[in-house]
Amino acid sequence: EVRFPGEYPIARGETMRSLIARAGGLTSLGYARGSVFTRDYLRERERQQIQVLTDRMRQDLGALALQASQVGGTAGSQASETLAVGQSLLRDLQSAEPVGRLVIDLERVLAAAPGSSDDLVLRGGDRLRVPKRPQEVTVIGEVQNSTSHLFDPTLTRDDYLRMSGGTTQKADDKRIYVVRANGSVETGSGSRWFRNGAGAIEPGDT
């Protein structure tokens, strides 16, 4: 949702604010808070970190497999169950695709003065996607009905939880968190925290 989307050559030291101006700025439907910015070298760094974690987990599972083969009874059964869970997690880790996302505050970038530290210096291969303004808030995890609800500025985090049937018996109520549309995460131990300005629920939040 910029006026002239496409690929742009960039000058050395060019910033995000400058590039968006060249692209004509955001359209009336553009939602700066939900922008997704990705960078090639961050994607490669994530790939390397995933590989390190994979190697470490493989070694740990090898040691656990040896332990399970040497121990009998209940302890051996528990070790075998842990091993099965670990192998499932290892498969998930091996299939994970790195994203290379950098969480940015595009509204702050656009409002930044030239040369401000709030602006972002671009690199070759950077990608910015500005979505349309969403109309929903999504609730997932240990709730009775994981679903999305039409955004209502008068509703709090707990209101959206109630609209999803409330939490299940397995839910850890003290560790509920909100993933913002820009990819950042906010936590709080109670609904009072989420009612203040910083914790208000916004369109596109999960």
mmCIF file with all atom_site columns, C-alpha atoms in Angstrom:
data_model
loop_
_atom_site.group_PDB
_atom_site.id
_atom_site.type_symbol
_atom_site.label_atom_id
_atom_site.label_alt_id
_atom_site.label_comp_id
_atom_site.label_asym_id
_atom_site.label_entity_id
_atom_site.label_seq_id
_atom_site.pdbx_PDB_ins_code
_atom_site.Cartn_x
_atom_site.Cartn_y
_atom_site.Cartn_z
_atom_site.occupancy
_atom_site.B_iso_or_equiv
_atom_site.pdbx_formal_charge
_atom_site.auth_seq_id
_atom_site.auth_comp_id
_atom_site.auth_asym_id
_atom_site.auth_atom_id
_atom_site.pdbx_PDB_model_num
ATOM 1   C CA . GLU A 1 1   ? 0.000   0.000   0.000  1.00 0.00 ? 1   GLU A CA 1
ATOM 2   C CA . VAL A 1 2   ? 2.385   2.642   -1.349 1.00 0.00 ? 2   VAL A CA 1
ATOM 3   C CA . ARG A 1 3   ? 1.457   4.750   -4.355 1.00 0.00 ? 3   ARG A CA 1
ATOM 4   C CA . PHE A 1 4   ? 4.162   3.347   -6.610 1.00 0.00 ? 4   PHE A CA 1
ATOM 5   C CA . PRO A 1 5   ? 5.143   -0.145  -5.421 1.00 0.00 ? 5   PRO A CA 1
ATOM 6   C CA . GLY A 1 6   ? 8.043   -1.922  -7.082 1.00 0.00 ? 6   GLY A CA 1
ATOM 7   C CA . GLU A 1 7   ? 11.802  -2.409  -6.974 1.00 0.00 ? 7   GLU A CA 1
ATOM 8   C CA . TYR A 1 8   ? 13.973  0.656   -6.438 1.00 0.00 ? 8   TYR A CA 1
ATOM 9   C CA . PRO A 1 9   ? 17.733  1.120   -6.847 1.00 0.00 ? 9   PRO A CA 1
ATOM 10  C CA . ILE A 1 10  ? 19.132  2.817   -3.759 1.00 0.00 ? 10  ILE A CA 1
ATOM 11  C CA . ALA A 1 11  ? 22.035  5.189   -3.249 1.00 0.00 ? 11  ALA A CA 1
ATOM 12  C CA . ARG A 1 12  ? 24.656  4.468   -0.622 1.00 0.00 ? 12  ARG A CA 1
ATOM 13  C CA . GLY A 1 13  ? 23.340  5.669   2.751  1.00 0.00 ? 13  GLY A CA 1
ATOM 14  C CA . GLU A 1 14  ? 19.771  6.114   1.536  1.00 0.00 ? 14  GLU A CA 1
ATOM 15  C CA . THR A 1 15  ? 17.138  5.798   4.232  1.00 0.00 ? 15  THR A CA 1
ATOM 16  C CA . MET A 1 16  ? 13.690  4.268   4.517  1.00 0.00 ? 16  MET A CA 1
ATOM 17  C CA . ARG A 1 17  ? 12.044  7.688   4.810  1.00 0.00 ? 17  ARG A CA 1
ATOM 18  C CA . SER A 1 18  ? 13.684  8.809   1.566  1.00 0.00 ? 18  SER A CA 1
ATOM 19  C CA . LEU A 1 19  ? 12.678  5.656   -0.297 1.00 0.00 ? 19  LEU A CA 1
ATOM 20  C CA . ILE A 1 20  ? 9.040   5.836   0.799  1.00 0.00 ? 20  ILE A CA 1
ATOM 21  C CA . ALA A 1 21  ? 8.932   9.448   -0.374 1.00 0.00 ? 21  ALA A CA 1
ATOM 22  C CA . ARG A 1 22  ? 10.221  8.289   -3.792 1.00 0.00 ? 22  ARG A CA 1
ATOM 23  C CA . ALA A 1 23  ? 7.495   5.625   -3.790 1.00 0.00 ? 23  ALA A CA 1
ATOM 24  C CA . GLY A 1 24  ? 4.870   8.345   -3.340 1.00 0.00 ? 24  GLY A CA 1
ATOM 25  C CA . GLY A 1 25  ? 4.147   7.675   0.324  1.00 0.00 ? 25  GLY A CA 1
ATOM 26  C CA . LEU A 1 26  ? 1.511   5.372   1.745  1.00 0.00 ? 26  LEU A CA 1
ATOM 27  C CA . THR A 1 27  ? -1.967  5.124   0.255  1.00 0.00 ? 27  THR A CA 1
ATOM 28  C CA . SER A 1 28  ? -5.051  5.991   2.284  1.00 0.00 ? 28  SER A CA 1
ATOM 29  C CA . LEU A 1 29  ? -5.452  2.249   2.993  1.00 0.00 ? 29  LEU A CA 1
ATOM 30  C CA . GLY A 1 30  ? -1.844  1.719   4.113  1.00 0.00 ? 30  GLY A CA 1
ATOM 31  C CA . TYR A 1 31  ? -1.318  0.456   7.674  1.00 0.00 ? 31  TYR A CA 1
ATOM 32  C CA . ALA A 1 32  ? 2.136   1.535   8.829  1.00 0.00 ? 32  ALA A CA 1
ATOM 33  C CA . ARG A 1 33  ? 1.853   -0.360  12.139 1.00 0.00 ? 33  ARG A CA 1
ATOM 34  C CA . GLY A 1 34  ? 1.516   -3.662  10.291 1.00 0.00 ? 34  GLY A CA 1
ATOM 35  C CA . SER A 1 35  ? 4.489   -3.200  7.977  1.00 0.00 ? 35  SER A CA 1
ATOM 36  C CA . VAL A 1 36  ? 6.822   -6.156  7.458  1.00 0.00 ? 36  VAL A CA 1
ATOM 37  C CA . PHE A 1 37  ? 10.489  -5.335  6.800  1.00 0.00 ? 37  PHE A CA 1
ATOM 38  C CA . THR A 1 38  ? 12.941  -8.118  5.906  1.00 0.00 ? 38  THR A CA 1
ATOM 39  C CA . ARG A 1 39  ? 16.685  -8.079  5.289  1.00 0.00 ? 39  ARG A CA 1
ATOM 40  C CA . ASP A 1 40  ? 18.814  -10.701 3.523  1.00 0.00 ? 40  ASP A CA 1
ATOM 41  C CA . TYR A 1 41  ? 21.700  -10.825 5.972  1.00 0.00 ? 41  TYR A CA 1
ATOM 42  C CA . LEU A 1 42  ? 19.311  -11.235 8.914  1.00 0.00 ? 42  LEU A CA 1
ATOM 43  C CA . ARG A 1 43  ? 17.741  -14.196 7.118  1.00 0.00 ? 43  ARG A CA 1
ATOM 44  C CA . GLU A 1 44  ? 21.184  -15.760 6.708  1.00 0.00 ? 44  GLU A CA 1
ATOM 45  C CA . ARG A 1 45  ? 22.007  -15.129 10.382 1.00 0.00 ? 45  ARG A CA 1
ATOM 46  C CA . GLU A 1 46  ? 18.757  -16.838 11.411 1.00 0.00 ? 46  GLU A CA 1
ATOM 47  C CA . ARG A 1 47  ? 19.637  -19.785 9.164  1.00 0.00 ? 47  ARG A CA 1
ATOM 48  C CA . GLN A 1 48  ? 22.998  -20.140 10.915 1.00 0.00 ? 48  GLN A CA 1
ATOM 49  C CA . GLN A 1 49  ? 21.385  -19.927 14.353 1.00 0.00 ? 49  GLN A CA 1
ATOM 50  C CA . ILE A 1 50  ? 18.838  -22.580 13.399 1.00 0.00 ? 50  ILE A CA 1
ATOM 51  C CA . GLN A 1 51  ? 21.687  -24.834 12.273 1.00 0.00 ? 51  GLN A CA 1
ATOM 52  C CA . VAL A 1 52  ? 23.530  -24.344 15.581 1.00 0.00 ? 52  VAL A CA 1
ATOM 53  C CA . LEU A 1 53  ? 20.364  -25.170 17.536 1.00 0.00 ? 53  LEU A CA 1
ATOM 54  C CA . THR A 1 54  ? 19.726  -28.199 15.328 1.00 0.00 ? 54  THR A CA 1
ATOM 55  C CA . ASP A 1 55  ? 23.233  -29.574 15.898 1.00 0.00 ? 55  ASP A CA 1
ATOM 56  C CA . ARG A 1 56  ? 23.000  -29.014 19.651 1.00 0.00 ? 56  ARG A CA 1
ATOM 57  C CA . MET A 1 57  ? 19.584  -30.681 19.874 1.00 0.00 ? 57  MET A CA 1
ATOM 58  C CA . ARG A 1 58  ? 20.781  -33.626 17.800 1.00 0.00 ? 58  ARG A CA 1
ATOM 59  C CA . GLN A 1 59  ? 23.666  -34.164 20.240 1.00 0.00 ? 59  GLN A CA 1
ATOM 60  C CA . ASP A 1 60  ? 21.352  -33.923 23.250 1.00 0.00 ? 60  ASP A CA 1
ATOM 61  C CA . LEU A 1 61  ? 18.930  -36.431 21.710 1.00 0.00 ? 61  LEU A CA 1
ATOM 62  C CA . GLY A 1 62  ? 21.801  -38.807 20.983 1.00 0.00 ? 62  GLY A CA 1
ATOM 63  C CA . ALA A 1 63  ? 22.805  -38.725 24.652 1.00 0.00 ? 63  ALA A CA 1
ATOM 64  C CA . LEU A 1 64  ? 19.190  -39.187 25.712 1.00 0.00 ? 64  LEU A CA 1
ATOM 65  C CA . ALA A 1 65  ? 18.763  -42.171 23.377 1.00 0.00 ? 65  ALA A CA 1
ATOM 66  C CA . LEU A 1 66  ? 21.812  -43.805 24.955 1.00 0.00 ? 66  LEU A CA 1
ATOM 67  C CA . GLN A 1 67  ? 20.391  -43.165 28.426 1.00 0.00 ? 67  GLN A CA 1
ATOM 68  C CA . ALA A 1 68  ? 16.994  -44.606 27.464 1.00 0.00 ? 68  ALA A CA 1
ATOM 69  C CA . SER A 1 69  ? 18.636  -47.798 26.186 1.00 0.00 ? 69  SER A CA 1
ATOM 70  C CA . GLN A 1 70  ? 20.546  -48.292 29.446 1.00 0.00 ? 70  GLN A CA 1
ATOM 71  C CA . VAL A 1 71  ? 17.732  -47.576 31.907 1.00 0.00 ? 71  VAL A CA 1
ATOM 72  C CA . GLY A 1 72  ? 14.703  -49.788 32.340 1.00 0.00 ? 72  GLY A CA 1
ATOM 73  C CA . GLY A 1 73  ? 11.383  -49.456 34.094 1.00 0.00 ? 73  GLY A CA 1
ATOM 74  C CA . THR A 1 74  ? 9.547   -46.178 34.601 1.00 0.00 ? 74  THR A CA 1
ATOM 75  C CA . ALA A 1 75  ? 12.660  -44.050 34.156 1.00 0.00 ? 75  ALA A CA 1
ATOM 76  C CA . GLY A 1 76  ? 13.406  -45.703 30.825 1.00 0.00 ? 76  GLY A CA 1
ATOM 77  C CA . SER A 1 77  ? 9.819   -45.193 29.681 1.00 0.00 ? 77  SER A CA 1
ATOM 78  C CA . GLN A 1 78  ? 9.934   -41.509 30.603 1.00 0.00 ? 78  GLN A CA 1
ATOM 79  C CA . ALA A 1 79  ? 13.244  -41.087 28.773 1.00 0.00 ? 79  ALA A CA 1
ATOM 80  C CA . SER A 1 80  ? 11.734  -42.725 25.676 1.00 0.00 ? 80  SER A CA 1
ATOM 81  C CA . GLU A 1 81  ? 8.744   -40.361 25.781 1.00 0.00 ? 81  GLU A CA 1
ATOM 82  C CA . THR A 1 82  ? 11.043  -37.358 26.166 1.00 0.00 ? 82  THR A CA 1
ATOM 83  C CA . LEU A 1 83  ? 13.109  -38.632 23.255 1.00 0.00 ? 83  LEU A CA 1
ATOM 84  C CA . ALA A 1 84  ? 10.019  -38.890 21.032 1.00 0.00 ? 84  ALA A CA 1
ATOM 85  C CA . VAL A 1 85  ? 8.999   -35.314 21.880 1.00 0.00 ? 85  VAL A CA 1
ATOM 86  C CA . GLY A 1 86  ? 12.548  -34.106 21.254 1.00 0.00 ? 86  GLY A CA 1
ATOM 87  C CA . GLN A 1 87  ? 12.696  -35.811 17.853 1.00 0.00 ? 87  GLN A CA 1
ATOM 88  C CA . SER A 1 88  ? 9.416   -34.137 16.884 1.00 0.00 ? 88  SER A CA 1
ATOM 89  C CA . LEU A 1 89  ? 10.814  -30.741 17.914 1.00 0.00 ? 89  LEU A CA 1
ATOM 90  C CA . LEU A 1 90  ? 13.979  -31.469 15.952 1.00 0.00 ? 90  LEU A CA 1
ATOM 91  C CA . ARG A 1 91  ? 11.962  -32.150 12.793 1.00 0.00 ? 91  ARG A CA 1
ATOM 92  C CA . ASP A 1 92  ? 10.091  -28.868 13.279 1.00 0.00 ? 92  ASP A CA 1
ATOM 93  C CA . LEU A 1 93  ? 13.377  -27.013 13.741 1.00 0.00 ? 93  LEU A CA 1
ATOM 94  C CA . GLN A 1 94  ? 14.900  -28.582 10.627 1.00 0.00 ? 94  GLN A CA 1
ATOM 95  C CA . SER A 1 95  ? 11.900  -27.532 8.524  1.00 0.00 ? 95  SER A CA 1
ATOM 96  C CA . ALA A 1 96  ? 11.808  -23.965 9.893  1.00 0.00 ? 96  ALA A CA 1
ATOM 97  C CA . GLU A 1 97  ? 12.318  -21.303 7.228  1.00 0.00 ? 97  GLU A CA 1
ATOM 98  C CA . PRO A 1 98  ? 14.254  -18.204 8.327  1.00 0.00 ? 98  PRO A CA 1
ATOM 99  C CA . VAL A 1 99  ? 12.410  -14.937 7.710  1.00 0.00 ? 99  VAL A CA 1
ATOM 100 C CA . GLY A 1 100 ? 15.000  -12.224 8.332  1.00 0.00 ? 100 GLY A CA 1
ATOM 101 C CA . ARG A 1 101 ? 12.426  -9.823  9.767  1.00 0.00 ? 101 ARG A CA 1
ATOM 102 C CA . LEU A 1 102 ? 13.499  -6.624  11.488 1.00 0.00 ? 102 LEU A CA 1
ATOM 103 C CA . VAL A 1 103 ? 10.808  -5.097  13.706 1.00 0.00 ? 103 VAL A CA 1
ATOM 104 C CA . ILE A 1 104 ? 10.458  -1.412  12.814 1.00 0.00 ? 104 ILE A CA 1
ATOM 105 C CA . ASP A 1 105 ? 8.144   1.411   13.834 1.00 0.00 ? 105 ASP A CA 1
ATOM 106 C CA . LEU A 1 106 ? 7.264   2.758   10.384 1.00 0.00 ? 106 LEU A CA 1
ATOM 107 C CA . GLU A 1 107 ? 5.154   5.575   11.835 1.00 0.00 ? 107 GLU A CA 1
ATOM 108 C CA . ARG A 1 108 ? 8.215   6.832   13.738 1.00 0.00 ? 108 ARG A CA 1
ATOM 109 C CA . VAL A 1 109 ? 10.396  6.443   10.631 1.00 0.00 ? 109 VAL A CA 1
ATOM 110 C CA . LEU A 1 110 ? 8.006   8.516   8.526  1.00 0.00 ? 110 LEU A CA 1
ATOM 111 C CA . ALA A 1 111 ? 7.837   11.213  11.201 1.00 0.00 ? 111 ALA A CA 1
ATOM 112 C CA . ALA A 1 112 ? 11.616  11.330  11.674 1.00 0.00 ? 112 ALA A CA 1
ATOM 113 C CA . ALA A 1 113 ? 13.634  14.411  10.782 1.00 0.00 ? 113 ALA A CA 1
ATOM 114 C CA . PRO A 1 114 ? 16.323  13.986  8.084  1.00 0.00 ? 114 PRO A CA 1
ATOM 115 C CA . GLY A 1 115 ? 19.399  12.400  9.631  1.00 0.00 ? 115 GLY A CA 1
ATOM 116 C CA . SER A 1 116 ? 17.469  11.253  12.720 1.00 0.00 ? 116 SER A CA 1
ATOM 117 C CA . SER A 1 117 ? 18.426  7.992   14.435 1.00 0.00 ? 117 SER A CA 1
ATOM 118 C CA . ASP A 1 118 ? 14.755  6.961   14.090 1.00 0.00 ? 118 ASP A CA 1
ATOM 119 C CA . ASP A 1 119 ? 15.266  6.612   10.323 1.00 0.00 ? 119 ASP A CA 1
ATOM 120 C CA . LEU A 1 120 ? 16.649  3.365   8.871  1.00 0.00 ? 120 LEU A CA 1
ATOM 121 C CA . VAL A 1 121 ? 19.618  3.143   6.499  1.00 0.00 ? 121 VAL A CA 1
ATOM 122 C CA . LEU A 1 122 ? 18.793  0.689   3.707  1.00 0.00 ? 122 LEU A CA 1
ATOM 123 C CA . ARG A 1 123 ? 20.805  -2.210  2.288  1.00 0.00 ? 123 ARG A CA 1
ATOM 124 C CA . GLY A 1 124 ? 20.542  -4.003  -1.018 1.00 0.00 ? 124 GLY A CA 1
ATOM 125 C CA . GLY A 1 125 ? 17.875  -6.715  -0.974 1.00 0.00 ? 125 GLY A CA 1
ATOM 126 C CA . ASP A 1 126 ? 15.753  -5.082  1.743  1.00 0.00 ? 126 ASP A CA 1
ATOM 127 C CA . ARG A 1 127 ? 12.022  -5.599  1.349  1.00 0.00 ? 127 ARG A CA 1
ATOM 128 C CA . LEU A 1 128 ? 9.161   -3.578  2.841  1.00 0.00 ? 128 LEU A CA 1
ATOM 129 C CA . ARG A 1 129 ? 5.538   -4.686  2.669  1.00 0.00 ? 129 ARG A CA 1
ATOM 130 C CA . VAL A 1 130 ? 2.872   -2.219  3.789  1.00 0.00 ? 130 VAL A CA 1
ATOM 131 C CA . PRO A 1 131 ? -0.468  -4.024  4.195  1.00 0.00 ? 131 PRO A CA 1
ATOM 132 C CA . LYS A 1 132 ? -4.006  -2.695  4.086  1.00 0.00 ? 132 LYS A CA 1
ATOM 133 C CA . ARG A 1 133 ? -5.422  -1.680  7.444  1.00 0.00 ? 133 ARG A CA 1
ATOM 134 C CA . PRO A 1 134 ? -6.759  -4.892  9.053  1.00 0.00 ? 134 PRO A CA 1
ATOM 135 C CA . GLN A 1 135 ? -10.117 -5.055  10.804 1.00 0.00 ? 135 GLN A CA 1
ATOM 136 C CA . GLU A 1 136 ? -9.532  -8.027  13.054 1.00 0.00 ? 136 GLU A CA 1
ATOM 137 C CA . VAL A 1 137 ? -7.900  -9.118  16.303 1.00 0.00 ? 137 VAL A CA 1
ATOM 138 C CA . THR A 1 138 ? -6.873  -12.780 16.545 1.00 0.00 ? 138 THR A CA 1
ATOM 139 C CA . VAL A 1 139 ? -6.940  -14.897 19.717 1.00 0.00 ? 139 VAL A CA 1
ATOM 140 C CA . ILE A 1 140 ? -5.011  -18.195 19.738 1.00 0.00 ? 140 ILE A CA 1
ATOM 141 C CA . GLY A 1 141 ? -3.559  -20.637 22.253 1.00 0.00 ? 141 GLY A CA 1
ATOM 142 C CA . GLU A 1 142 ? -5.226  -22.139 25.298 1.00 0.00 ? 142 GLU A CA 1
ATOM 143 C CA . VAL A 1 143 ? -8.667  -20.581 24.800 1.00 0.00 ? 143 VAL A CA 1
ATOM 144 C CA . GLN A 1 144 ? -11.955 -22.380 24.233 1.00 0.00 ? 144 GLN A CA 1
ATOM 145 C CA . ASN A 1 145 ? -12.218 -21.182 20.617 1.00 0.00 ? 145 ASN A CA 1
ATOM 146 C CA . SER A 1 146 ? -9.190  -19.824 18.751 1.00 0.00 ? 146 SER A CA 1
ATOM 147 C CA . THR A 1 147 ? -10.586 -17.319 16.267 1.00 0.00 ? 147 THR A CA 1
ATOM 148 C CA . SER A 1 148 ? -10.505 -13.728 15.016 1.00 0.00 ? 148 SER A CA 1
ATOM 149 C CA . HIS A 1 149 ? -12.844 -10.928 16.070 1.00 0.00 ? 149 HIS A CA 1
ATOM 150 C CA . LEU A 1 150 ? -13.796 -7.663  14.423 1.00 0.00 ? 150 LEU A CA 1
ATOM 151 C CA . PHE A 1 151 ? -11.699 -4.903  16.012 1.00 0.00 ? 151 PHE A CA 1
ATOM 152 C CA . ASP A 1 152 ? -13.512 -2.679  18.486 1.00 0.00 ? 152 ASP A CA 1
ATOM 153 C CA . PRO A 1 153 ? -11.535 0.173   20.100 1.00 0.00 ? 153 PRO A CA 1
ATOM 154 C CA . THR A 1 154 ? -13.641 -0.073  23.263 1.00 0.00 ? 154 THR A CA 1
ATOM 155 C CA . LEU A 1 155 ? -12.599 -3.677  23.982 1.00 0.00 ? 155 LEU A CA 1
ATOM 156 C CA . THR A 1 156 ? -9.666  -4.751  26.173 1.00 0.00 ? 156 THR A CA 1
ATOM 157 C CA . ARG A 1 157 ? -7.447  -7.809  25.942 1.00 0.00 ? 157 ARG A CA 1
ATOM 158 C CA . ASP A 1 158 ? -9.646  -9.647  28.462 1.00 0.00 ? 158 ASP A CA 1
ATOM 159 C CA . ASP A 1 159 ? -12.772 -8.770  26.467 1.00 0.00 ? 159 ASP A CA 1
ATOM 160 C CA . TYR A 1 160 ? -11.332 -10.510 23.411 1.00 0.00 ? 160 TYR A CA 1
ATOM 161 C CA . LEU A 1 161 ? -10.396 -13.509 25.578 1.00 0.00 ? 161 LEU A CA 1
ATOM 162 C CA . ARG A 1 162 ? -13.967 -13.727 26.890 1.00 0.00 ? 162 ARG A CA 1
ATOM 163 C CA . MET A 1 163 ? -15.311 -13.528 23.328 1.00 0.00 ? 163 MET A CA 1
ATOM 164 C CA . SER A 1 164 ? -13.190 -16.609 22.574 1.00 0.00 ? 164 SER A CA 1
ATOM 165 C CA . GLY A 1 165 ? -14.797 -18.534 25.423 1.00 0.00 ? 165 GLY A CA 1
ATOM 166 C CA . GLY A 1 166 ? -12.161 -17.707 28.019 1.00 0.00 ? 166 GLY A CA 1
ATOM 167 C CA . THR A 1 167 ? -9.024  -19.667 28.830 1.00 0.00 ? 167 THR A CA 1
ATOM 168 C CA . THR A 1 168 ? -8.816  -23.434 29.210 1.00 0.00 ? 168 THR A CA 1
ATOM 169 C CA . GLN A 1 169 ? -7.678  -25.263 32.350 1.00 0.00 ? 169 GLN A CA 1
ATOM 170 C CA . LYS A 1 170 ? -4.214  -25.665 30.789 1.00 0.00 ? 170 LYS A CA 1
ATOM 171 C CA . ALA A 1 171 ? -3.750  -21.925 30.244 1.00 0.00 ? 171 ALA A CA 1
ATOM 172 C CA . ASP A 1 172 ? -0.999  -20.042 32.068 1.00 0.00 ? 172 ASP A CA 1
ATOM 173 C CA . ASP A 1 173 ? -2.901  -16.808 32.746 1.00 0.00 ? 173 ASP A CA 1
ATOM 174 C CA . LYS A 1 174 ? 0.219   -15.022 33.992 1.00 0.00 ? 174 LYS A CA 1
ATOM 175 C CA . ARG A 1 175 ? 2.053   -15.404 30.680 1.00 0.00 ? 175 ARG A CA 1
ATOM 176 C CA . ILE A 1 176 ? -0.513  -14.110 28.186 1.00 0.00 ? 176 ILE A CA 1
ATOM 177 C CA . TYR A 1 177 ? 1.147   -11.880 25.589 1.00 0.00 ? 177 TYR A CA 1
ATOM 178 C CA . VAL A 1 178 ? 0.216   -9.764  22.583 1.00 0.00 ? 178 VAL A CA 1
ATOM 179 C CA . VAL A 1 179 ? 2.008   -9.997  19.233 1.00 0.00 ? 179 VAL A CA 1
ATOM 180 C CA . ARG A 1 180 ? 1.662   -6.607  17.587 1.00 0.00 ? 180 ARG A CA 1
ATOM 181 C CA . ALA A 1 181 ? 0.977   -6.248  13.876 1.00 0.00 ? 181 ALA A CA 1
ATOM 182 C CA . ASN A 1 182 ? 4.588   -5.052  13.370 1.00 0.00 ? 182 ASN A CA 1
ATOM 183 C CA . GLY A 1 183 ? 5.978   -8.239  14.959 1.00 0.00 ? 183 GLY A CA 1
ATOM 184 C CA . SER A 1 184 ? 6.898   -6.842  18.377 1.00 0.00 ? 184 SER A CA 1
ATOM 185 C CA . VAL A 1 185 ? 5.675   -8.605  21.520 1.00 0.00 ? 185 VAL A CA 1
ATOM 186 C CA . GLU A 1 186 ? 4.226   -7.059  24.674 1.00 0.00 ? 186 GLU A CA 1
ATOM 187 C CA . THR A 1 187 ? 3.578   -8.843  27.938 1.00 0.00 ? 187 THR A CA 1
ATOM 188 C CA . GLY A 1 188 ? 1.725   -7.906  31.104 1.00 0.00 ? 188 GLY A CA 1
ATOM 189 C CA . SER A 1 189 ? 0.549   -9.743  34.171 1.00 0.00 ? 189 SER A CA 1
ATOM 190 C CA . GLY A 1 190 ? -2.943  -8.259  34.325 1.00 0.00 ? 190 GLY A CA 1
ATOM 191 C CA . SER A 1 191 ? -5.717  -6.581  32.364 1.00 0.00 ? 191 SER A CA 1
ATOM 192 C CA . ARG A 1 192 ? -4.995  -3.225  34.060 1.00 0.00 ? 192 ARG A CA 1
ATOM 193 C CA . TRP A 1 193 ? -1.659  -3.059  32.221 1.00 0.00 ? 193 TRP A CA 1
ATOM 194 C CA . PHE A 1 194 ? -3.414  -3.648  28.888 1.00 0.00 ? 194 PHE A CA 1
ATOM 195 C CA . ARG A 1 195 ? -5.920  -0.876  29.493 1.00 0.00 ? 195 ARG A CA 1
ATOM 196 C CA . ASN A 1 196 ? -3.300  1.863   29.517 1.00 0.00 ? 196 ASN A CA 1
ATOM 197 C CA . GLY A 1 197 ? -2.146  3.600   26.358 1.00 0.00 ? 197 GLY A CA 1
ATOM 198 C CA . ALA A 1 198 ? 0.892   1.384   25.767 1.00 0.00 ? 198 ALA A CA 1
ATOM 199 C CA . GLY A 1 199 ? -1.024  -1.857  26.101 1.00 0.00 ? 199 GLY A CA 1
ATOM 200 C CA . ALA A 1 200 ? -4.200  -1.052  24.161 1.00 0.00 ? 200 ALA A CA 1
ATOM 201 C CA . ILE A 1 201 ? -5.227  -3.663  21.605 1.00 0.00 ? 201 ILE A CA 1
ATOM 202 C CA . GLU A 1 202 ? -4.865  -2.491  17.991 1.00 0.00 ? 202 GLU A CA 1
ATOM 203 C CA . PRO A 1 203 ? -6.120  -3.848  14.633 1.00 0.00 ? 203 PRO A CA 1
ATOM 204 C CA . GLY A 1 204 ? -3.986  -6.744  13.426 1.00 0.00 ? 204 GLY A CA 1
ATOM 205 C CA . ASP A 1 205 ? -2.801  -7.738  16.913 1.00 0.00 ? 205 ASP A CA 1
ATOM 206 C CA . THR A 1 206 ? -2.740  -11.381 18.014 1.00 0.00 ? 206 THR A CA 1
#
